[in-house]
Amino acid sequence: MSDMHRLHTNDLELGATDAVQRHISRTVVPPAQVSQRKLDFEHSRPRWLRECMAEATGVFFYVFPGIASVASFTINLASPEGVSAFGSLFQIGWAFAIGIAFAIITCAPTSGGHFNPAITICFALWQGFPWKKVPYYIVSQIFGAFIAGLLMMGMYWPEIQAYSAALTAKGVPLVSNGGPASILCTIPGATQTNLGYLFMTEFFVDSFIGIVIWAALDPANPFVSATSAPFVIGLAYANMVWGFAGISISTNLARDLGTRMVAAIFYGPTVFSIDNYSWISILVNVPATIFATAYYEFLMRDSIQRIGAGHAVHEEGDEGLVRHFTNRGLMEGGTTNMLQGNGSGSDEYETGKREHGYLDSHGAK
């Protein structure tokens, strides 16, 4: 019996490499042709609806695995198998991180992948995102988190009910840190009564994440590629979960408000009033992220590098860029000659651009 005959019987008697090398004839189903009806349908879809659904879906992809991991961890605290069998803060951090990466990969091509009201506001402030889109992006993000919370409650309902009954029998409030309501939204611990402390913790955690996001999205950053950015951003969130989840952080207005509304449905409005904390978890993310992105824009951004990488242009074109270098004594000669590279000052022009990152090491634009 020949090797190929044995291979086709699926009784793999050959080595794996041998099998791959010999199995050269295969049938590949050609992709379906795109019909005019499909093109017409896609053209008829409102752009705003696609963007809203992408933002809602992205937040869902980020929040759903995260709070499911929190649920698995929380409701098994008293499990005889031990909580380590069901998760830890390390697992929760990874659930949020990978969820964020999947959200960006899946939905960012359609909406830009904001998934956070604070990020949407910062894009409008610094990157020219239309302000008229900001409200419906934010509503969509909150809606995505709300649906994630509802679905998680439905899927874990028997376990959450049993856990709630056990807590009630012990006289433990359901709206408390470690209670079922805290699966959905952040509730501070019994010893975390200093609102100033909680405010600063949330502010600096969110600022940390904001700076990493803005750096990862900087097209002139040579250390982050488009394919690695989703995972870098996800790891920034995980990093803060691992370090500070034990002392109450939220990190995202939409993630907290959307799921807090679900908690209010099941456990009452106390989730908004307990310890006067909810305004911190819902709102602090916005000024913190504005601070973080302003810090990056004013102190770390290099627009000449962005221009050199082809991701931006001077508002007055090449002449404006030449004028910028000339005014700073980095070149001599006429503007036209400088642009053409033929003038007596072309070397200074090239040097000036290279010193500012406008040219790569080979002198190519």
Coordinates of C-alpha atoms in Angstrom, one line a residue:
M1 CA 0.0 0.0 0.0
S2 CA 1.4 3.4 -1.0
D3 CA 2.1 6.2 1.4
M4 CA -0.5 8.4 -0.3
H5 CA -3.1 5.7 -0.1
R6 CA -2.5 5.3 3.6
L7 CA -2.7 9.1 3.9
H8 CA -6.1 9.3 2.2
T9 CA -7.5 6.7 4.5
N10 CA -6.8 9.2 7.3
D11 CA -4.7 6.6 9.1
L12 CA -1.7 8.8 9.5
E13 CA 1.2 6.4 9.4
L14 CA 3.6 9.0 8.0
G15 CA 5.4 11.6 9.9
A16 CA 3.6 15.0 10.1
T17 CA 6.1 16.7 7.9
D18 CA 6.0 13.9 5.4
A19 CA 2.2 14.1 5.3
V20 CA 2.1 17.8 4.7
Q21 CA 4.7 17.6 1.9
R22 CA 3.0 14.7 0.1
H23 CA -0.6 15.9 0.5
I24 CA -0.3 18.4 -2.3
S25 CA -3.6 18.0 -4.1
R26 CA -6.5 19.6 -2.3
T27 CA -9.8 21.1 -3.2
V28 CA -10.4 24.7 -2.2
V29 CA -13.9 26.1 -2.4
P30 CA -13.7 29.4 -4.3
P31 CA -15.2 32.5 -2.5
A32 CA -18.7 33.4 -3.4
Q33 CA -19.1 36.3 -5.8
V34 CA -20.4 39.5 -4.5
S35 CA -23.9 40.2 -5.8
Q36 CA -25.2 43.6 -6.8
R37 CA -28.0 43.0 -4.3
K38 CA -25.5 42.7 -1.5
L39 CA -23.7 45.8 -2.6
D40 CA -27.0 47.7 -2.7
F41 CA -27.9 46.5 0.7
E42 CA -24.6 47.5 2.2
H43 CA -24.8 50.9 0.5
S44 CA -28.3 51.5 1.9
R45 CA -27.2 50.9 5.6
P46 CA -26.9 54.2 7.4
R47 CA -23.3 54.9 8.4
W48 CA -24.3 56.2 11.8
L49 CA -26.1 52.9 12.5
R50 CA -23.1 50.8 11.6
E51 CA -20.8 52.9 13.8
C52 CA -23.3 52.7 16.7
M53 CA -23.6 49.0 16.5
A54 CA -19.8 48.6 16.2
E55 CA -19.3 50.6 19.3
A56 CA -22.0 48.7 21.2
T57 CA -20.6 45.4 20.0
G58 CA -17.1 46.3 20.9
V59 CA -18.0 47.3 24.5
F60 CA -20.0 44.1 24.8
F61 CA -16.9 42.1 23.7
Y62 CA -14.8 43.8 26.3
V63 CA -17.3 43.8 29.2
F64 CA -19.0 40.4 28.8
P65 CA -15.9 38.2 29.3
G66 CA -14.6 40.5 32.0
I67 CA -17.7 40.4 34.2
A68 CA -18.2 36.7 33.5
S69 CA -14.7 36.1 34.9
V70 CA -15.6 38.3 37.9
A71 CA -18.8 36.2 38.4
S72 CA -16.9 33.0 38.2
F73 CA -14.4 34.3 40.8
T74 CA -17.0 35.9 43.1
I75 CA -19.7 33.2 43.4
N76 CA -17.1 30.5 44.1
L77 CA -15.3 32.2 47.0
A78 CA -16.8 29.6 49.4
S79 CA -16.5 26.7 47.0
P80 CA -15.1 23.5 48.6
E81 CA -12.8 23.1 45.6
G82 CA -11.2 26.5 46.5
V83 CA -11.4 29.7 44.6
S84 CA -8.2 29.0 42.8
A85 CA -10.1 26.4 40.8
F86 CA -12.4 29.1 39.4
G87 CA -10.1 32.1 38.9
S88 CA -8.2 35.0 40.4
L89 CA -7.5 38.7 39.7
F90 CA -4.9 37.4 37.3
Q91 CA -7.6 35.6 35.3
I92 CA -9.9 38.6 35.5
G93 CA -7.2 40.9 34.1
W94 CA -6.6 38.6 31.2
A95 CA -10.4 38.3 30.5
F96 CA -10.7 42.1 30.2
A97 CA -7.4 42.4 28.2
I98 CA -8.3 39.8 25.6
G99 CA -11.8 41.1 25.4
I100 CA -10.5 44.5 24.6
A101 CA -8.2 43.1 22.0
F102 CA -11.0 41.2 20.4
A103 CA -13.3 44.3 20.5
I104 CA -10.7 46.3 18.6
I105 CA -10.0 43.6 16.1
T106 CA -13.7 43.0 15.4
C107 CA -15.2 46.4 15.5
A108 CA -12.6 49.1 15.1
P109 CA -12.5 48.9 11.3
T110 CA -16.1 50.1 11.3
S111 CA -16.3 52.7 14.1
G112 CA -12.7 53.5 15.0
G113 CA -12.8 51.4 18.1
H114 CA -13.3 53.9 20.9
F115 CA -15.3 51.7 23.3
N116 CA -15.0 54.3 26.1
P117 CA -16.8 57.7 26.3
A118 CA -13.6 59.4 27.6
I119 CA -11.7 58.2 24.5
T120 CA -14.4 59.4 22.2
I121 CA -14.3 62.9 23.9
C122 CA -10.5 62.9 23.6
F123 CA -10.7 62.0 19.9
A124 CA -13.0 65.0 19.4
L125 CA -10.6 67.3 21.4
W126 CA -7.3 66.3 19.8
Q127 CA -7.9 64.4 16.6
G128 CA -10.8 66.1 14.9
F129 CA -13.5 63.5 15.6
P130 CA -16.9 65.2 14.8
W131 CA -18.5 66.4 18.0
K132 CA -21.9 65.7 16.6
K133 CA -21.1 61.9 16.7
V134 CA -20.0 62.0 20.4
P135 CA -23.4 61.7 22.0
Y136 CA -24.5 58.7 20.0
Y137 CA -21.1 57.0 20.3
I138 CA -21.4 57.3 24.1
V139 CA -25.0 56.1 24.2
S140 CA -24.0 53.1 22.1
Q141 CA -21.1 52.3 24.4
I142 CA -23.3 52.3 27.5
F143 CA -25.9 50.2 25.7
G144 CA -23.3 47.6 24.9
A145 CA -22.3 47.3 28.5
F146 CA -25.9 47.1 29.6
I147 CA -26.6 44.2 27.2
A148 CA -23.4 42.4 28.5
G149 CA -24.6 42.8 32.0
L150 CA -28.1 41.5 31.2
L151 CA -26.8 38.5 29.3
M152 CA -24.3 37.6 32.0
M153 CA -27.0 37.7 34.7
G154 CA -29.2 35.4 32.6
M155 CA -26.4 32.9 32.0
Y156 CA -25.3 32.8 35.7
W157 CA -28.7 33.3 37.2
P158 CA -29.0 29.9 39.1
E159 CA -25.5 30.3 40.6
I160 CA -26.1 34.0 41.4
Q161 CA -29.4 33.2 43.1
A162 CA -27.8 30.5 45.2
Y163 CA -25.0 32.8 46.1
S164 CA -27.4 35.6 47.0
A165 CA -29.4 33.2 49.2
A166 CA -26.3 32.1 51.1
L167 CA -25.3 35.8 51.7
T168 CA -28.8 36.7 52.8
A169 CA -28.8 33.8 55.3
K170 CA -25.5 35.2 56.8
G171 CA -27.0 38.7 56.9
V172 CA -24.6 40.1 54.3
P173 CA -26.0 42.8 52.1
L174 CA -26.3 41.9 48.4
V175 CA -25.1 45.4 47.5
S176 CA -21.7 45.3 49.0
N177 CA -18.1 44.5 47.9
G178 CA -18.1 40.8 47.3
G179 CA -21.9 40.7 46.9
P180 CA -23.6 39.8 43.7
A181 CA -24.1 43.5 42.7
S182 CA -20.3 43.9 42.8
I183 CA -20.0 41.4 40.0
L184 CA -21.6 44.0 37.7
C185 CA -20.2 47.2 38.9
T186 CA -17.5 48.5 41.2
I187 CA -18.5 48.8 44.9
P188 CA -15.8 49.8 47.4
G189 CA -14.8 47.6 50.3
A190 CA -15.9 48.2 53.9
T191 CA -12.6 49.9 54.8
Q192 CA -12.5 52.1 51.6
T193 CA -14.5 55.0 53.0
N194 CA -12.2 57.9 52.0
L195 CA -13.7 59.3 48.8
G196 CA -10.6 61.4 48.2
Y197 CA -8.4 58.3 48.2
L198 CA -10.8 56.5 45.9
F199 CA -10.9 59.5 43.6
M200 CA -7.1 59.7 43.3
T201 CA -6.8 56.0 42.8
E202 CA -9.3 56.0 39.9
F203 CA -7.8 59.2 38.5
F204 CA -4.2 57.9 38.3
V205 CA -5.2 54.4 37.1
D206 CA -7.2 55.9 34.3
S207 CA -4.5 58.3 33.4
F208 CA -2.0 55.5 33.2
I209 CA -4.3 53.7 30.8
G210 CA -5.0 56.8 28.8
I211 CA -1.3 57.6 28.2
V212 CA -0.7 54.0 27.0
I213 CA -3.7 54.2 24.7
W214 CA -2.6 57.5 23.2
A215 CA 1.0 56.2 22.7
A216 CA -0.2 53.0 21.1
L217 CA -2.4 54.9 18.7
D218 CA 0.4 57.4 17.8
P219 CA 1.3 56.4 14.1
A220 CA 4.9 57.7 14.7
N221 CA 5.5 55.3 17.5
P222 CA 8.0 52.8 16.2
F223 CA 7.4 50.3 18.9
V224 CA 3.7 49.6 18.3
S225 CA 2.4 48.3 15.0
A226 CA -1.2 48.3 13.9
T227 CA -1.5 44.6 14.6
S228 CA 0.0 44.8 18.1
A229 CA -2.0 47.9 19.3
P230 CA -5.1 45.9 20.4
F231 CA -3.0 43.7 22.7
V232 CA -0.9 46.6 24.0
I233 CA -4.1 48.5 24.9
G234 CA -5.7 45.4 26.4
L235 CA -2.6 44.7 28.5
A236 CA -2.7 48.3 29.9
Y237 CA -6.1 47.6 31.3
A238 CA -5.0 44.2 32.6
N239 CA -2.0 45.8 34.2
M240 CA -4.1 48.1 36.3
V241 CA -6.6 45.3 37.2
W242 CA -3.8 43.2 38.5
G243 CA -2.4 46.1 40.6
F244 CA -5.5 47.9 41.8
A245 CA -8.7 45.9 41.4
G246 CA -8.5 45.0 45.0
I247 CA -8.9 48.7 46.0
S248 CA -11.8 49.5 43.7
I249 CA -11.3 50.8 40.1
S250 CA -13.7 51.2 37.2
T251 CA -11.6 52.5 34.3
N252 CA -14.5 53.1 31.9
L253 CA -17.7 55.2 32.2
A254 CA -19.6 53.0 29.8
R255 CA -18.5 49.7 31.4
D256 CA -19.5 50.9 34.9
L257 CA -22.7 52.8 34.1
G258 CA -24.2 50.2 31.7
T259 CA -23.7 47.3 34.1
R260 CA -24.6 49.5 37.1
M261 CA -28.0 50.0 35.5
V262 CA -28.4 46.3 35.3
A263 CA -27.4 46.0 38.9
A264 CA -30.1 48.5 39.8
I265 CA -32.7 46.4 38.0
F266 CA -31.9 43.4 40.1
Y267 CA -30.7 44.9 43.4
G268 CA -32.3 48.4 43.6
P269 CA -31.1 52.0 43.3
T270 CA -28.8 51.4 46.3
V271 CA -26.1 50.5 43.8
F272 CA -26.0 54.2 42.8
S273 CA -26.1 55.6 46.3
I274 CA -23.9 53.2 48.4
D275 CA -21.1 55.1 50.1
N276 CA -21.6 58.0 47.7
Y277 CA -19.1 56.3 45.4
S278 CA -20.8 55.7 42.1
W279 CA -20.0 59.2 40.7
I280 CA -16.3 58.4 41.1
S281 CA -16.5 55.1 39.2
I282 CA -18.7 56.6 36.5
L283 CA -17.3 60.1 35.9
V284 CA -13.7 60.3 37.0
N285 CA -12.5 58.4 33.9
V286 CA -13.4 61.4 31.7
P287 CA -11.2 64.1 33.3
A288 CA -8.5 61.5 34.0
T289 CA -8.3 60.5 30.3
I290 CA -8.4 64.1 29.1
F291 CA -5.5 64.8 31.5
A292 CA -3.6 61.8 30.2
T293 CA -4.1 62.7 26.5
A294 CA -3.2 66.3 27.1
Y295 CA -0.1 65.2 28.9
Y296 CA 0.9 63.2 25.8
E297 CA -0.1 65.9 23.3
F298 CA 1.7 68.7 25.0
L299 CA 4.8 67.0 26.4
M300 CA 5.4 63.8 24.3
R301 CA 3.8 64.2 20.8
D302 CA 6.2 64.9 18.0
S303 CA 4.2 66.1 15.0
I304 CA 7.2 66.3 12.8
Q305 CA 7.6 62.5 13.2
R306 CA 4.0 62.1 12.2
I307 CA 4.5 64.2 9.1
G308 CA 7.7 62.3 8.3
A309 CA 5.9 59.0 8.6
G310 CA 3.2 60.2 6.2
H311 CA 0.4 60.2 8.7
A312 CA -0.1 64.0 8.8
V313 CA 0.6 67.1 6.7
H314 CA 1.4 70.7 7.6
E315 CA -1.8 72.8 7.4
E316 CA 0.0 75.0 4.8
G317 CA 1.6 72.1 2.9
D318 CA 5.3 71.7 2.1
E319 CA 5.8 75.5 2.0
G320 CA 4.6 75.8 5.6
L321 CA 6.9 73.0 6.6
V322 CA 9.9 74.6 4.9
R323 CA 9.0 77.9 6.6
H324 CA 8.9 76.1 9.9
F325 CA 12.5 74.8 9.5
T326 CA 13.7 78.1 8.0
N327 CA 12.4 80.2 10.9
R328 CA 14.3 77.9 13.3
G329 CA 17.5 78.3 11.4
L330 CA 17.6 74.7 10.2
M331 CA 17.9 75.6 6.5
E332 CA 18.8 78.3 4.1
G333 CA 17.7 79.1 0.5
G334 CA 14.5 79.6 -1.3
T335 CA 11.4 77.7 -0.5
T336 CA 11.0 76.3 -4.0
N337 CA 14.6 75.1 -4.2
M338 CA 14.3 73.5 -0.8
L339 CA 11.2 71.5 -1.9
Q340 CA 12.9 70.4 -5.0
G341 CA 16.1 69.6 -3.2
N342 CA 18.2 71.6 -5.7
G343 CA 19.0 74.8 -3.9
S344 CA 22.1 75.7 -2.1
G345 CA 20.4 75.0 1.2
S346 CA 19.1 71.6 0.4
D347 CA 21.6 69.9 2.7
E348 CA 20.4 72.0 5.6
Y349 CA 16.8 71.2 4.7
E350 CA 17.5 67.5 4.7
T351 CA 19.5 67.8 7.9
G352 CA 16.7 69.7 9.6
K353 CA 14.1 67.2 8.5
R354 CA 16.2 64.3 9.6
E355 CA 17.0 65.8 13.0
H356 CA 13.2 66.2 13.5
G357 CA 12.4 62.7 12.3
Y358 CA 11.0 63.8 9.0
L359 CA 13.4 61.6 7.1
D360 CA 14.4 58.1 7.8
S361 CA 18.0 57.0 8.1
H362 CA 18.3 56.6 4.4
G363 CA 17.0 60.1 3.6
A364 CA 13.8 58.8 2.0
K365 CA 10.6 60.7 2.7

